[in-house]
Amino acid sequence: MFLADYHTHTEYSIDGEGPLDAMCEKAIAEGLDELAITDHMDIISGQSCDYWLPMDKSYPAIRAAKERYAGRLRVVIGVELGEPMANPAAADEFFRRVPDLDFVIGSIHNMENDLDVFYYNWKKHDPAATYRHYLEWLTDFAENYDYDVLGHLTYPLRYMAEAGITLDLKPYYDQFENLFRIVVRRDKGIELNVSGLRQAMKTTMPTPEILQLYHDCGGRILTIGSDAHRAADIGAHLTDGLDIARSCGFTEIASYTRRVPVFRSI
């Protein structure tokens, strides 16, 4: 069985704890075939692309690990690119500076005023309206910016769950269908982020129901990621993610080299 963790963060991410070698060794111990290093590259208004990520240290380290672990683990040179619409010139600068990228997760963490949903006060932010707005940002990303897969489509629900809030996603199906039509038309994909299974929300991002909708809309490109920020979480719940993908009709997941997907049977 092909096992790959396609969403991980090392100590080079602003919220990461894992030394790169420790994460690679954990991946090998877990029997993974591939490990994508996707440190945070959140684009901030008025700042250069390396405002949060020390690119001059992180990417040489990933390239060295790719060579060092060859034959035991395929290390994928990746990024989690957040909110390029906040500063398109900085996003373009990032792509120029890392020409050997294998894989790009496109994510929304921050919306207006570069404020991460993590910080939202749900007594002031209406959950239903906030999530509708979040999907508008994701749709803008899907249509107008560069990525391989869109990440954690239900990210705000992670923090709603921590506040004891649940949100019915059925009213958003029209927005999801529009989003997925764009993704499919552009030959892009989405990720199944399994980190929610070890967090308060106790489900994946997106939920299995939304993943099924993606499949029903013609979506075929799918990656699975633990969203590990430390070595201990590398590979966590990947097999659960594969089971969910199969239950939604997927028979393959994507593996990337230089931004080109190769489909691996599951």
Short mmCIF file of C-alpha atoms in Angstrom, two decimals:
data_model
loop_
_atom_site.label_atom_id
_atom_site.label_comp_id
_atom_site.label_asym_id
_atom_site.label_seq_id
_atom_site.Cartn_x
_atom_site.Cartn_y
_atom_site.Cartn_z
CA MET A 1 0.00 0.00 0.00
CA PHE A 2 1.32 3.42 -1.01
CA LEU A 3 1.64 5.74 2.02
CA ALA A 4 2.47 9.41 1.72
CA ASP A 5 2.01 12.33 4.09
CA TYR A 6 1.45 15.42 1.96
CA HIS A 7 0.98 18.12 4.61
CA THR A 8 3.72 18.63 7.22
CA HIS A 9 5.46 21.51 8.97
CA THR A 10 8.99 21.58 10.33
CA GLU A 11 10.63 23.93 12.80
CA TYR A 12 11.00 26.39 9.91
CA SER A 13 7.26 27.09 10.05
CA ILE A 14 6.26 29.79 12.51
CA ASP A 15 4.17 27.25 14.45
CA GLY A 16 6.29 24.17 13.77
CA GLU A 17 8.33 22.19 16.28
CA GLY A 18 9.79 19.29 14.32
CA PRO A 19 13.43 19.14 13.26
CA LEU A 20 13.52 18.02 9.63
CA ASP A 21 15.61 14.90 10.29
CA ALA A 22 13.34 13.81 13.14
CA MET A 23 10.31 14.13 10.87
CA CYS A 24 11.97 12.12 8.11
CA GLU A 25 13.05 9.41 10.52
CA LYS A 26 9.50 9.21 11.91
CA ALA A 27 8.16 8.90 8.36
CA ILE A 28 10.52 5.98 7.73
CA ALA A 29 9.49 4.35 11.01
CA GLU A 30 5.83 4.70 9.98
CA GLY A 31 6.54 2.97 6.66
CA LEU A 32 5.85 6.02 4.51
CA ASP A 33 6.96 6.09 0.90
CA GLU A 34 6.89 9.88 0.58
CA LEU A 35 6.95 12.90 2.88
CA ALA A 36 6.03 16.33 1.57
CA ILE A 37 7.54 19.21 3.52
CA THR A 38 5.00 22.01 3.23
CA ASP A 39 6.13 24.75 5.59
CA HIS A 40 3.92 27.81 5.94
CA MET A 41 4.38 30.55 3.35
CA ASP A 42 1.57 32.86 4.43
CA ILE A 43 1.56 35.96 2.28
CA ILE A 44 1.17 39.13 4.33
CA SER A 45 0.09 42.54 3.06
CA GLY A 46 3.07 44.80 2.44
CA GLN A 47 5.69 42.18 3.34
CA SER A 48 8.14 40.08 1.36
CA CYS A 49 7.42 36.40 0.82
CA ASP A 50 9.94 35.32 3.48
CA TYR A 51 8.32 37.40 6.23
CA TRP A 52 7.31 34.22 8.14
CA LEU A 53 9.47 31.55 6.48
CA PRO A 54 13.31 31.66 6.49
CA MET A 55 13.55 30.43 2.89
CA ASP A 56 17.32 30.75 2.68
CA LYS A 57 17.59 28.13 5.44
CA SER A 58 14.54 25.95 4.89
CA TYR A 59 14.84 25.06 1.22
CA PRO A 60 18.56 24.20 1.26
CA ALA A 61 17.78 21.94 4.25
CA ILE A 62 14.91 20.22 2.39
CA ARG A 63 17.06 19.71 -0.71
CA ALA A 64 19.81 18.20 1.42
CA ALA A 65 17.30 15.89 3.11
CA LYS A 66 15.97 14.82 -0.27
CA GLU A 67 19.44 13.59 -1.18
CA ARG A 68 20.26 12.21 2.26
CA TYR A 69 17.16 10.03 2.50
CA ALA A 70 17.08 8.90 -1.14
CA GLY A 71 16.40 5.19 -1.28
CA ARG A 72 14.69 5.16 2.12
CA LEU A 73 12.16 7.97 1.79
CA ARG A 74 11.20 10.29 -1.02
CA VAL A 75 11.25 13.85 0.35
CA VAL A 76 8.95 16.15 -1.62
CA ILE A 77 9.87 19.84 -1.85
CA GLY A 78 6.63 21.60 -1.03
CA VAL A 79 4.95 24.60 0.50
CA GLU A 80 1.65 25.60 2.05
CA LEU A 81 0.99 28.89 0.29
CA GLY A 82 -1.50 31.04 2.14
CA GLU A 83 -3.51 34.00 0.89
CA PRO A 84 -1.53 35.06 -2.23
CA MET A 85 -4.26 37.63 -2.90
CA ALA A 86 -2.96 39.62 0.08
CA ASN A 87 0.18 40.47 -1.92
CA PRO A 88 0.35 38.85 -5.37
CA ALA A 89 3.81 40.30 -6.07
CA ALA A 90 5.22 38.54 -2.99
CA ALA A 91 3.62 35.25 -4.08
CA ASP A 92 5.19 35.63 -7.52
CA GLU A 93 8.54 36.35 -5.87
CA PHE A 94 8.28 33.11 -3.91
CA PHE A 95 7.75 31.02 -7.03
CA ARG A 96 10.74 32.69 -8.71
CA ARG A 97 12.96 31.95 -5.72
CA VAL A 98 12.03 28.24 -5.46
CA PRO A 99 12.04 26.95 -9.04
CA ASP A 100 12.38 23.29 -8.00
CA LEU A 101 9.11 23.02 -6.10
CA ASP A 102 7.38 19.66 -6.33
CA PHE A 103 4.09 20.52 -4.67
CA VAL A 104 1.94 23.47 -3.55
CA ILE A 105 -0.96 23.42 -1.09
CA GLY A 106 -3.12 26.52 -1.49
CA SER A 107 -4.71 27.54 1.80
CA ILE A 108 -6.66 30.30 3.44
CA HIS A 109 -5.81 30.99 7.08
CA ASN A 110 -6.04 34.78 7.16
CA MET A 111 -8.73 36.97 5.70
CA GLU A 112 -9.23 40.72 6.21
CA ASN A 113 -6.38 42.58 7.91
CA ASP A 114 -4.16 39.46 7.71
CA LEU A 115 -6.06 38.03 10.69
CA ASP A 116 -5.99 34.26 11.06
CA VAL A 117 -9.35 32.61 11.75
CA PHE A 118 -7.57 31.08 14.75
CA TYR A 119 -7.96 34.44 16.49
CA TYR A 120 -11.65 35.02 15.74
CA ASN A 121 -13.97 35.75 18.64
CA TRP A 122 -17.10 33.76 17.84
CA LYS A 123 -19.19 36.10 19.98
CA LYS A 124 -18.36 38.83 17.46
CA HIS A 125 -17.95 36.78 14.27
CA ASP A 126 -21.10 35.02 13.12
CA PRO A 127 -20.03 31.42 12.36
CA ALA A 128 -22.40 30.89 9.42
CA ALA A 129 -21.55 34.18 7.72
CA THR A 130 -17.84 33.72 8.42
CA TYR A 131 -17.75 30.33 6.76
CA ARG A 132 -19.65 31.57 3.72
CA HIS A 133 -17.08 34.36 3.42
CA TYR A 134 -14.25 31.86 3.86
CA LEU A 135 -15.56 29.86 0.90
CA GLU A 136 -15.59 33.07 -1.15
CA TRP A 137 -11.88 33.51 -0.40
CA LEU A 138 -11.20 29.87 -1.32
CA THR A 139 -13.09 30.30 -4.59
CA ASP A 140 -11.01 33.38 -5.45
CA PHE A 141 -7.87 31.34 -4.75
CA ALA A 142 -9.14 28.41 -6.83
CA GLU A 143 -9.88 30.58 -9.85
CA ASN A 144 -7.07 33.11 -9.86
CA TYR A 145 -3.90 31.82 -8.20
CA ASP A 146 -1.34 29.03 -8.47
CA TYR A 147 -1.63 25.80 -6.45
CA ASP A 148 -1.76 22.04 -6.87
CA VAL A 149 -4.35 21.20 -4.24
CA LEU A 150 -6.50 23.37 -1.99
CA GLY A 151 -5.89 22.72 1.70
CA HIS A 152 -8.20 22.08 4.66
CA LEU A 153 -11.40 23.42 3.08
CA THR A 154 -13.22 23.49 6.41
CA TYR A 155 -10.45 25.17 8.42
CA PRO A 156 -12.75 27.56 10.38
CA LEU A 157 -14.70 24.57 11.71
CA ARG A 158 -11.59 23.52 13.63
CA TYR A 159 -11.83 26.62 15.81
CA MET A 160 -15.62 26.63 15.96
CA ALA A 161 -15.41 23.10 17.39
CA GLU A 162 -12.99 24.28 20.06
CA ALA A 163 -15.63 26.86 21.03
CA GLY A 164 -18.37 24.24 21.12
CA ILE A 165 -19.96 25.43 17.85
CA THR A 166 -21.18 23.04 15.15
CA LEU A 167 -22.09 24.17 11.66
CA ASP A 168 -24.39 22.43 9.18
CA LEU A 169 -22.59 22.42 5.81
CA LYS A 170 -25.63 21.63 3.65
CA PRO A 171 -26.47 25.34 3.08
CA TYR A 172 -23.02 25.73 1.48
CA TYR A 173 -23.30 22.93 -1.08
CA ASP A 174 -23.88 25.37 -3.95
CA GLN A 175 -20.66 27.19 -3.06
CA PHE A 176 -18.78 23.91 -2.78
CA GLU A 177 -20.06 22.74 -6.15
CA ASN A 178 -18.94 26.00 -7.77
CA LEU A 179 -15.55 25.69 -6.07
CA PHE A 180 -15.12 22.11 -7.24
CA ARG A 181 -16.09 22.96 -10.82
CA ILE A 182 -13.25 25.49 -10.87
CA VAL A 183 -10.77 23.05 -9.35
CA VAL A 184 -11.68 20.32 -11.85
CA ARG A 185 -11.61 22.71 -14.83
CA ARG A 186 -8.09 23.83 -13.88
CA ASP A 187 -6.88 20.22 -13.43
CA LYS A 188 -6.15 20.89 -9.77
CA GLY A 189 -7.16 18.98 -6.64
CA ILE A 190 -7.91 19.15 -2.96
CA GLU A 191 -6.40 17.57 0.11
CA LEU A 192 -8.03 15.40 2.73
CA ASN A 193 -6.52 16.86 5.89
CA VAL A 194 -6.83 14.26 8.64
CA SER A 195 -5.60 16.45 11.51
CA GLY A 196 -9.17 17.04 12.68
CA LEU A 197 -9.38 13.39 13.71
CA ARG A 198 -6.95 14.13 16.54
CA GLN A 199 -8.51 17.49 17.42
CA ALA A 200 -11.79 18.77 18.88
CA MET A 201 -13.69 18.55 15.59
CA LYS A 202 -13.16 14.77 15.37
CA THR A 203 -13.52 14.68 11.59
CA THR A 204 -11.46 15.39 8.52
CA MET A 205 -11.13 18.64 6.60
CA PRO A 206 -13.19 18.54 4.49
CA THR A 207 -15.71 16.19 6.04
CA PRO A 208 -16.37 12.87 4.29
CA GLU A 209 -19.66 14.28 2.98
CA ILE A 210 -17.89 17.19 1.27
CA LEU A 211 -15.20 14.85 -0.05
CA GLN A 212 -17.99 12.76 -1.57
CA LEU A 213 -19.42 15.90 -3.17
CA TYR A 214 -15.98 16.67 -4.66
CA HIS A 215 -15.84 13.18 -6.15
CA ASP A 216 -19.39 13.50 -7.48
CA CYS A 217 -18.42 16.81 -9.13
CA GLY A 218 -15.67 15.02 -11.08
CA GLY A 219 -12.83 15.60 -8.66
CA ARG A 220 -10.07 13.04 -9.03
CA ILE A 221 -6.89 14.70 -7.74
CA LEU A 222 -6.55 14.07 -4.01
CA THR A 223 -3.71 14.12 -1.50
CA ILE A 224 -3.85 13.13 2.16
CA GLY A 225 -1.96 14.96 4.89
CA SER A 226 -1.54 14.78 8.65
CA ASP A 227 -0.82 18.52 9.03
CA ALA A 228 1.86 17.45 11.49
CA HIS A 229 3.73 20.26 13.24
CA ARG A 230 5.95 17.86 15.17
CA ALA A 231 7.57 14.53 14.44
CA ALA A 232 5.17 12.57 16.67
CA ASP A 233 2.23 13.36 14.37
CA ILE A 234 3.86 12.37 11.08
CA GLY A 235 1.64 9.79 9.39
CA ALA A 236 -1.12 10.08 11.99
CA HIS A 237 -4.50 8.87 10.69
CA LEU A 238 -3.26 8.44 7.11
CA THR A 239 -4.80 4.99 6.88
CA ASP A 240 -8.09 6.41 8.20
CA GLY A 241 -7.88 8.99 5.43
CA LEU A 242 -7.32 6.30 2.84
CA ASP A 243 -10.36 4.40 4.12
CA ILE A 244 -12.49 7.55 3.85
CA ALA A 245 -11.18 8.25 0.34
CA ARG A 246 -12.05 4.72 -0.77
CA SER A 247 -15.52 5.00 0.74
CA CYS A 248 -16.09 8.14 -1.37
CA GLY A 249 -15.12 6.34 -4.57
CA PHE A 250 -11.44 7.23 -4.89
CA THR A 251 -9.15 4.48 -6.12
CA GLU A 252 -5.99 6.63 -6.37
CA ILE A 253 -4.21 9.45 -4.61
CA ALA A 254 -1.76 11.88 -6.16
CA SER A 255 2.00 12.04 -5.76
CA TYR A 256 3.88 15.07 -7.12
CA THR A 257 7.18 15.72 -8.87
CA ARG A 258 7.89 19.22 -10.15
CA ARG A 259 4.20 20.09 -9.89
CA VAL A 260 3.06 17.12 -12.01
CA PRO A 261 0.76 14.55 -10.37
CA VAL A 262 1.32 10.82 -10.64
CA PHE A 263 -1.59 8.65 -9.51
CA ARG A 264 -0.95 5.89 -6.99
CA SER A 265 -3.44 3.08 -6.40
CA ILE A 266 -4.94 2.83 -2.96
#
